[in-house]
Amino acid sequence: MKSFEEVFGGAPQAVGSAPGRVNLLGEHTDYNDGYVLPIAIPQRTHVALRRRSSDGFVAYAANLDSTATFNLDAPPSDAFATYLYGCVIEARADGFDVPPLDIHLSSNVPIGVGLSSSAALEVAMLRAMRALLQLPLDDVRLAQIAQRAEVLHAGVRCGIMDQMAASLAGTDQALFLDTRTLQRRLVPLPPQSAVLVIDSGIKRSLATSAFNQRRAECEEAVEQLGVTALRDIGIRDLSALDKLEEPLRSRARHVITENDRVLRAVEGTNAVQFGALMNASHASLRDDFDVSVPALDRLVALLQADSEVYGARLTGAGFGGACVALCRPSAISRIATQVLNDYANDGFSGAILVPPP
Ligand code: GLA
């Protein structure tokens, strides 16, 4: 991979980095003003910057060995540069003057599997910009600018979870976040547990359109129920959903039960209880929210059948991508090998993502 110096012939003036994340519980709740529980993964995205003497932006993605040039008059055609463009445009919308830049990025965050490689890129870029330009930006506002970059320029009507996780989560403790108030606290994993993430090998096809469709369904349910957000319906008020037709009733039921699972998980649950909540989350994502696919169901079933796995579920938006499991720490590599073997015997091809191989 080419370094900044090799590409631009000089040293960078500022750097920034941010991790990917895996969401433990609270899926498709963030754009419903609900609760989420992501944790950072060890893999990170790095951005290095230098001011340019001439106009425009030059961005080099080391992993792709690809260069994109763009100015702020029109969005770039390269996907990776679109995120950078979005960060610059949205920082300027907040009143920050951003000069022309040479940009170098490199990453070991897995792409397109539900571990928020795009949020890692956005937050790393904004951190590097903050360092270079000494922007008076705290980590929350930085995450909010990153989210706007994604929604307004990458076309995914995402919530705030991924950017908040990339900006504020660590790898040791999960970030319990109320996405309405942005109140948050760090929560340790249950004792005697560790996180395993496995890629199903199934590419997330139609993820953007299906994601936006789910969001529209939630908005339709909100409209018919006459509430501000699905968050406002508590677990004891599920009967309020009776007036909805399918599939809106199931979509809303997932969000409401999922919020409840997050709240229960952060009440000092042990690993067994936490795992049961993860298993219930997967069933709800599959049956009520309809964002699973057969390969994810198979992988999750193999994980759940292992006696040293407390619980497992698909993670991220769904429609393919990765599964997360909470496991007995000493058994992680044995579990991964065995599950991947059984999964291969079913004709699928998975891979371990966390702990990084
Ligand atoms: C994607 C979005 C997040 C969140 C998850 C589903 O990762 O970017 O905002 O909605 O899907 O929980």
Coordinates of C-alpha atoms and ligand atoms in Angstrom, one line a residue:
M1 CA 0.0 0.0 0.0
K2 CA 1.4 3.4 -0.9
S3 CA 2.1 5.9 1.9
F4 CA 1.1 9.6 1.9
E5 CA 4.7 10.5 1.0
E6 CA 4.8 8.1 -1.9
V7 CA 1.5 9.5 -3.3
F8 CA 1.9 13.2 -2.6
G9 CA 5.6 13.7 -2.3
G10 CA 5.7 15.2 1.2
A11 CA 4.5 14.6 4.8
P12 CA 0.9 15.0 5.9
Q13 CA 0.1 18.0 8.2
A14 CA -2.6 16.2 10.2
V15 CA -4.0 12.7 10.8
G16 CA -7.2 11.2 12.2
S17 CA -8.5 7.7 12.7
A18 CA -11.7 6.0 13.9
P19 CA -12.8 2.4 14.5
G20 CA -15.6 0.4 12.9
R21 CA -18.3 -0.9 15.3
V22 CA -20.3 -3.9 15.9
N23 CA -23.8 -3.4 17.3
L24 CA -24.5 -5.8 20.2
L25 CA -28.2 -5.0 20.6
G26 CA -30.6 -2.3 19.4
E27 CA -31.0 -2.8 15.6
H28 CA -33.1 -0.5 13.5
T29 CA -34.0 1.5 16.6
D30 CA -31.8 4.6 16.1
Y31 CA -33.9 6.2 13.4
N32 CA -36.9 5.6 15.7
D33 CA -35.4 7.7 18.5
G34 CA -34.6 4.5 20.4
Y35 CA -31.7 2.8 22.3
V36 CA -28.6 1.1 20.9
L37 CA -25.6 -0.7 22.3
P38 CA -22.6 -0.8 19.9
I39 CA -19.0 -1.5 20.7
A40 CA -15.9 -0.4 18.7
I41 CA -13.9 -3.1 16.9
P42 CA -10.1 -3.1 16.8
Q43 CA -10.0 -2.3 13.0
R44 CA -9.7 1.4 12.2
T45 CA -9.6 3.8 9.3
H46 CA -6.8 6.3 9.0
V47 CA -6.9 9.6 7.2
A48 CA -3.9 11.9 6.6
L49 CA -4.3 15.4 5.2
R50 CA -2.3 18.3 3.8
R51 CA -3.4 21.6 2.5
R52 CA -3.1 22.0 -1.3
S53 CA -1.7 25.0 -3.0
S54 CA -4.0 24.6 -6.0
D55 CA -7.7 24.2 -6.1
G56 CA -9.8 21.1 -5.5
F57 CA -9.4 17.9 -3.5
V58 CA -7.2 14.9 -4.4
A59 CA -8.1 11.7 -2.4
Y60 CA -6.1 8.5 -2.5
A61 CA -7.5 5.3 -1.2
A62 CA -4.6 3.1 -0.4
N63 CA -6.6 -0.2 -0.1
L64 CA -8.0 0.4 -3.6
D65 CA -4.9 2.0 -5.0
S66 CA -7.3 4.5 -6.5
T67 CA -7.2 8.3 -6.8
A68 CA -10.2 10.6 -7.1
T69 CA -10.1 14.3 -7.7
F70 CA -13.1 16.5 -7.0
N71 CA -14.2 20.0 -6.2
L72 CA -17.2 21.2 -4.2
D73 CA -19.4 22.0 -7.3
A74 CA -20.4 18.4 -7.9
P75 CA -20.3 15.1 -6.0
P76 CA -17.5 12.8 -7.1
S77 CA -18.3 9.6 -8.9
D78 CA -16.0 7.3 -6.8
A79 CA -17.9 5.9 -3.8
F80 CA -15.1 6.4 -1.3
A81 CA -14.7 10.1 -2.3
T82 CA -18.4 10.7 -1.9
Y83 CA -18.0 10.3 1.9
L84 CA -15.1 12.7 2.0
Y85 CA -17.0 15.2 -0.1
G86 CA -20.0 14.9 2.2
C87 CA -17.8 15.6 5.2
V88 CA -16.3 18.7 3.6
I89 CA -19.7 20.0 2.4
E90 CA -21.3 19.4 5.8
A91 CA -18.5 20.9 7.8
R92 CA -18.8 24.0 5.6
A93 CA -22.6 24.0 6.2
D94 CA -21.7 24.3 9.9
G95 CA -19.7 27.4 9.1
F96 CA -16.2 25.9 9.0
D97 CA -13.9 27.0 6.1
V98 CA -12.2 24.0 4.5
P99 CA -9.3 24.7 2.1
P100 CA -8.3 22.4 -0.8
L101 CA -6.8 19.2 0.6
D102 CA -4.6 16.2 -0.3
I103 CA -6.2 13.2 1.4
H104 CA -4.8 9.8 2.0
L105 CA -6.9 7.1 3.5
S106 CA -6.3 3.5 4.5
S107 CA -8.4 1.1 6.5
N108 CA -8.7 -2.4 7.8
V109 CA -12.3 -2.1 8.7
P110 CA -14.2 -4.7 6.7
I111 CA -16.4 -3.1 4.0
G112 CA -20.0 -3.8 3.3
V113 CA -20.6 -6.3 6.1
G114 CA -22.4 -4.2 8.7
L115 CA -19.4 -3.0 10.7
S116 CA -19.8 0.7 9.7
S117 CA -16.8 1.2 7.5
S118 CA -18.5 4.4 6.1
A119 CA -18.9 5.9 9.6
A120 CA -15.3 5.1 10.4
L121 CA -14.2 6.9 7.2
E122 CA -16.4 9.9 7.9
V123 CA -15.3 10.3 11.6
A124 CA -11.6 9.7 10.7
M125 CA -11.9 12.4 8.0
L126 CA -13.5 14.9 10.3
R127 CA -11.0 14.1 13.1
A128 CA -8.2 14.8 10.6
M129 CA -9.9 18.0 9.5
R130 CA -10.4 19.0 13.1
A131 CA -6.7 18.5 13.9
L132 CA -5.5 20.3 10.7
L133 CA -7.9 23.3 10.9
Q134 CA -8.3 23.4 14.7
L135 CA -12.0 23.2 14.4
P136 CA -13.9 23.8 17.7
L137 CA -15.9 20.5 17.3
D138 CA -16.7 18.2 20.1
D139 CA -17.1 14.4 19.5
V140 CA -20.9 14.6 19.4
R141 CA -21.1 17.4 17.0
L142 CA -18.5 15.7 14.9
A143 CA -20.7 12.6 14.8
Q144 CA -23.7 14.7 13.8
I145 CA -21.8 16.2 10.8
A146 CA -20.6 12.7 9.8
Q147 CA -24.2 11.5 9.9
R148 CA -25.3 14.3 7.6
A149 CA -22.5 13.4 5.2
E150 CA -24.0 9.9 5.0
V151 CA -27.7 10.8 4.8
L152 CA -27.4 13.8 2.5
H153 CA -24.5 12.6 0.2
A154 CA -24.3 8.8 0.4
G155 CA -28.1 8.4 0.2
V156 CA -28.6 6.1 3.2
R157 CA -31.2 7.5 5.6
C158 CA -29.3 6.1 8.6
G159 CA -29.7 7.1 12.2
I160 CA -26.9 8.4 14.5
M161 CA -25.7 5.1 15.9
D162 CA -22.7 4.4 13.7
Q163 CA -21.2 7.8 13.7
M164 CA -21.6 8.1 17.5
A165 CA -20.0 4.7 17.9
A166 CA -17.1 5.6 15.7
S167 CA -16.7 8.9 17.5
L168 CA -17.3 7.8 21.1
A169 CA -17.1 4.1 21.6
G170 CA -14.1 2.1 22.8
T171 CA -13.3 -1.6 22.3
D172 CA -13.5 -2.5 25.9
Q173 CA -17.0 -1.2 26.8
A174 CA -20.2 -0.9 24.8
L175 CA -21.8 2.5 24.2
F176 CA -25.3 2.6 25.6
L177 CA -26.9 5.5 23.7
D178 CA -30.3 7.1 23.8
T179 CA -30.5 8.3 20.2
R180 CA -33.2 10.8 21.1
T181 CA -31.4 12.7 23.8
L182 CA -27.8 11.5 22.9
Q183 CA -27.4 10.7 26.6
R184 CA -25.0 7.8 26.9
R185 CA -22.8 5.7 29.2
L186 CA -20.2 3.1 28.7
V187 CA -21.3 -0.4 29.8
P188 CA -18.9 -3.3 30.3
L189 CA -19.6 -6.7 28.6
P190 CA -21.0 -9.2 31.0
P191 CA -18.3 -11.1 33.0
Q192 CA -16.7 -14.1 31.3
S193 CA -17.8 -13.0 27.8
A194 CA -16.2 -11.9 24.6
V195 CA -17.4 -10.7 21.2
L196 CA -17.0 -12.8 18.0
V197 CA -18.0 -11.4 14.6
I198 CA -18.3 -13.7 11.6
D199 CA -19.0 -12.6 8.0
S200 CA -21.7 -14.6 6.4
G201 CA -20.0 -14.1 3.0
I202 CA -23.4 -12.8 1.6
K203 CA -23.1 -9.4 0.1
R204 CA -25.7 -6.9 1.2
S205 CA -27.6 -6.6 -2.0
L206 CA -30.2 -3.8 -2.2
A207 CA -29.2 -2.8 1.3
T208 CA -29.7 0.9 0.7
S209 CA -33.1 0.7 -0.9
A210 CA -34.4 -2.0 1.5
F211 CA -33.0 0.1 4.5
N212 CA -34.8 3.2 3.3
Q213 CA -37.9 1.2 2.7
R214 CA -37.9 -0.1 6.3
R215 CA -37.4 3.4 7.5
A216 CA -40.4 4.6 5.5
E217 CA -42.5 1.8 7.0
C218 CA -41.6 2.9 10.5
E219 CA -42.5 6.5 9.6
E220 CA -45.8 5.3 8.2
A221 CA -46.5 3.4 11.5
V222 CA -45.6 6.6 13.5
E223 CA -48.1 8.6 11.4
Q224 CA -50.9 6.1 11.8
L225 CA -50.3 5.7 15.6
G226 CA -50.1 9.5 16.1
V227 CA -46.9 9.4 18.1
T228 CA -43.7 11.4 17.7
A229 CA -41.6 8.2 17.3
L230 CA -41.9 4.5 17.9
R231 CA -39.7 5.1 20.9
D232 CA -42.7 6.6 22.6
I233 CA -44.6 3.3 22.7
G234 CA -43.5 1.2 25.7
I235 CA -43.3 -2.6 25.9
R236 CA -46.5 -2.6 28.0
D237 CA -48.4 -0.7 25.2
L238 CA -48.0 -3.3 22.4
S239 CA -51.7 -3.5 22.1
A240 CA -51.6 0.0 20.6
L241 CA -50.3 -1.7 17.5
D242 CA -53.5 -3.6 16.9
K243 CA -54.8 -0.8 14.7
L244 CA -51.9 -1.2 12.2
E245 CA -52.1 -3.4 9.2
E246 CA -49.2 -5.8 8.3
P247 CA -46.4 -5.4 7.7
L248 CA -46.4 -2.1 9.7
R249 CA -47.5 -3.9 12.8
S250 CA -44.6 -6.3 12.8
R251 CA -42.1 -3.6 11.9
A252 CA -43.3 -1.5 14.9
R253 CA -43.3 -4.5 17.2
H254 CA -39.7 -5.2 16.4
V255 CA -38.6 -1.6 17.3
I256 CA -40.6 -1.6 20.5
T257 CA -39.4 -5.0 21.7
E258 CA -35.8 -4.3 20.6
N259 CA -35.7 -1.1 22.7
D260 CA -36.9 -3.1 25.6
R261 CA -34.1 -5.7 25.0
V262 CA -31.5 -2.9 25.1
L263 CA -32.9 -1.5 28.3
R264 CA -32.9 -4.9 29.9
A265 CA -29.3 -5.7 28.7
V266 CA -27.8 -2.7 30.4
E267 CA -29.4 -3.5 33.8
G268 CA -26.5 -5.6 34.8
T269 CA -27.4 -8.8 33.0
N270 CA -25.1 -11.8 33.1
A271 CA -23.8 -13.4 29.9
V272 CA -26.5 -16.0 29.7
Q273 CA -29.3 -13.3 30.0
F274 CA -27.5 -11.0 27.6
G275 CA -27.2 -13.9 25.1
A276 CA -30.9 -14.7 25.4
L277 CA -31.6 -11.1 24.5
M278 CA -29.4 -11.4 21.4
N279 CA -31.2 -14.5 20.3
A280 CA -34.5 -12.8 20.7
S281 CA -33.2 -9.9 18.8
H282 CA -32.3 -12.1 15.8
A283 CA -35.7 -13.7 15.8
S284 CA -37.4 -10.3 15.8
L285 CA -35.2 -9.0 13.0
R286 CA -36.0 -12.1 11.0
D287 CA -39.7 -12.5 11.7
D288 CA -40.9 -9.0 12.4
F289 CA -38.5 -6.7 10.7
D290 CA -37.7 -9.0 7.8
V291 CA -34.1 -8.1 7.3
S292 CA -32.4 -11.5 7.5
V293 CA -31.5 -13.9 4.7
P294 CA -31.3 -17.7 4.9
A295 CA -27.5 -17.7 5.1
L296 CA -27.5 -15.4 8.1
D297 CA -30.2 -17.5 9.8
R298 CA -28.1 -20.6 9.2
L299 CA -24.9 -19.0 10.6
V300 CA -26.8 -17.6 13.6
A301 CA -28.4 -21.1 14.3
L302 CA -24.9 -22.8 14.2
L303 CA -23.6 -20.2 16.7
Q304 CA -26.6 -20.5 18.9
A305 CA -26.3 -24.3 19.0
D306 CA -22.8 -24.1 20.5
S307 CA -22.8 -24.6 24.3
E308 CA -20.1 -22.0 24.8
V309 CA -22.0 -19.3 22.8
Y310 CA -24.4 -17.3 25.0
G311 CA -26.2 -15.7 22.1
A312 CA -25.9 -14.7 18.5
R313 CA -27.7 -12.5 16.0
L314 CA -27.2 -10.7 12.7
T315 CA -25.7 -7.3 13.2
G316 CA -26.0 -4.0 11.3
A317 CA -28.7 -3.3 8.8
G318 CA -29.1 -7.0 7.7
F319 CA -29.8 -8.3 4.2
G320 CA -26.4 -10.1 4.4
G321 CA -23.2 -9.1 6.1
A322 CA -22.0 -10.2 9.5
C323 CA -23.3 -12.0 12.7
V324 CA -22.2 -11.2 16.2
A325 CA -22.0 -13.7 19.0
L326 CA -21.3 -13.4 22.7
C327 CA -19.0 -16.3 23.7
R328 CA -17.0 -17.8 26.5
P329 CA -13.6 -16.0 25.9
S330 CA -11.5 -19.2 26.2
A331 CA -13.6 -20.9 23.5
I332 CA -13.6 -18.2 20.8
S333 CA -11.2 -19.7 18.3
R334 CA -12.6 -23.2 18.8
I335 CA -16.1 -21.9 18.2
A336 CA -15.1 -19.9 15.1
T337 CA -13.3 -22.8 13.5
Q338 CA -16.1 -25.3 14.2
V339 CA -18.9 -23.0 13.1
L340 CA -17.1 -21.9 9.9
N341 CA -16.5 -25.6 9.1
D342 CA -20.2 -26.5 9.5
Y343 CA -21.2 -23.4 7.6
A344 CA -18.9 -24.5 4.8
N345 CA -20.4 -27.9 4.8
D346 CA -23.7 -26.2 4.1
G347 CA -22.1 -24.6 1.0
F348 CA -21.5 -21.2 2.4
S349 CA -18.2 -19.4 2.8
G350 CA -17.8 -17.3 6.0
A351 CA -14.8 -15.6 7.7
I352 CA -13.8 -14.4 11.1
L353 CA -13.8 -10.6 11.4
V354 CA -13.4 -10.0 15.2
P355 CA -11.1 -10.8 16.9
P356 CA -9.1 -9.7 13.8
P357 CA -7.5 -12.8 12.3
Ligands
GLA1 C1 -27.1 1.0 9.6 C2 -27.4 2.4 9.9 C3 -27.6 2.7 11.4 C4 -28.7 1.7 11.9 C5 -28.4 0.3 11.5 C6 -29.5 -0.7 11.9 O1 -25.9 0.6 10.2 O2 -26.4 3.2 9.4 O3 -28.0 4.0 11.6 O4 -29.9 2.1 11.5 O5 -28.2 0.2 10.1 O6 -29.6 -0.8 13.3

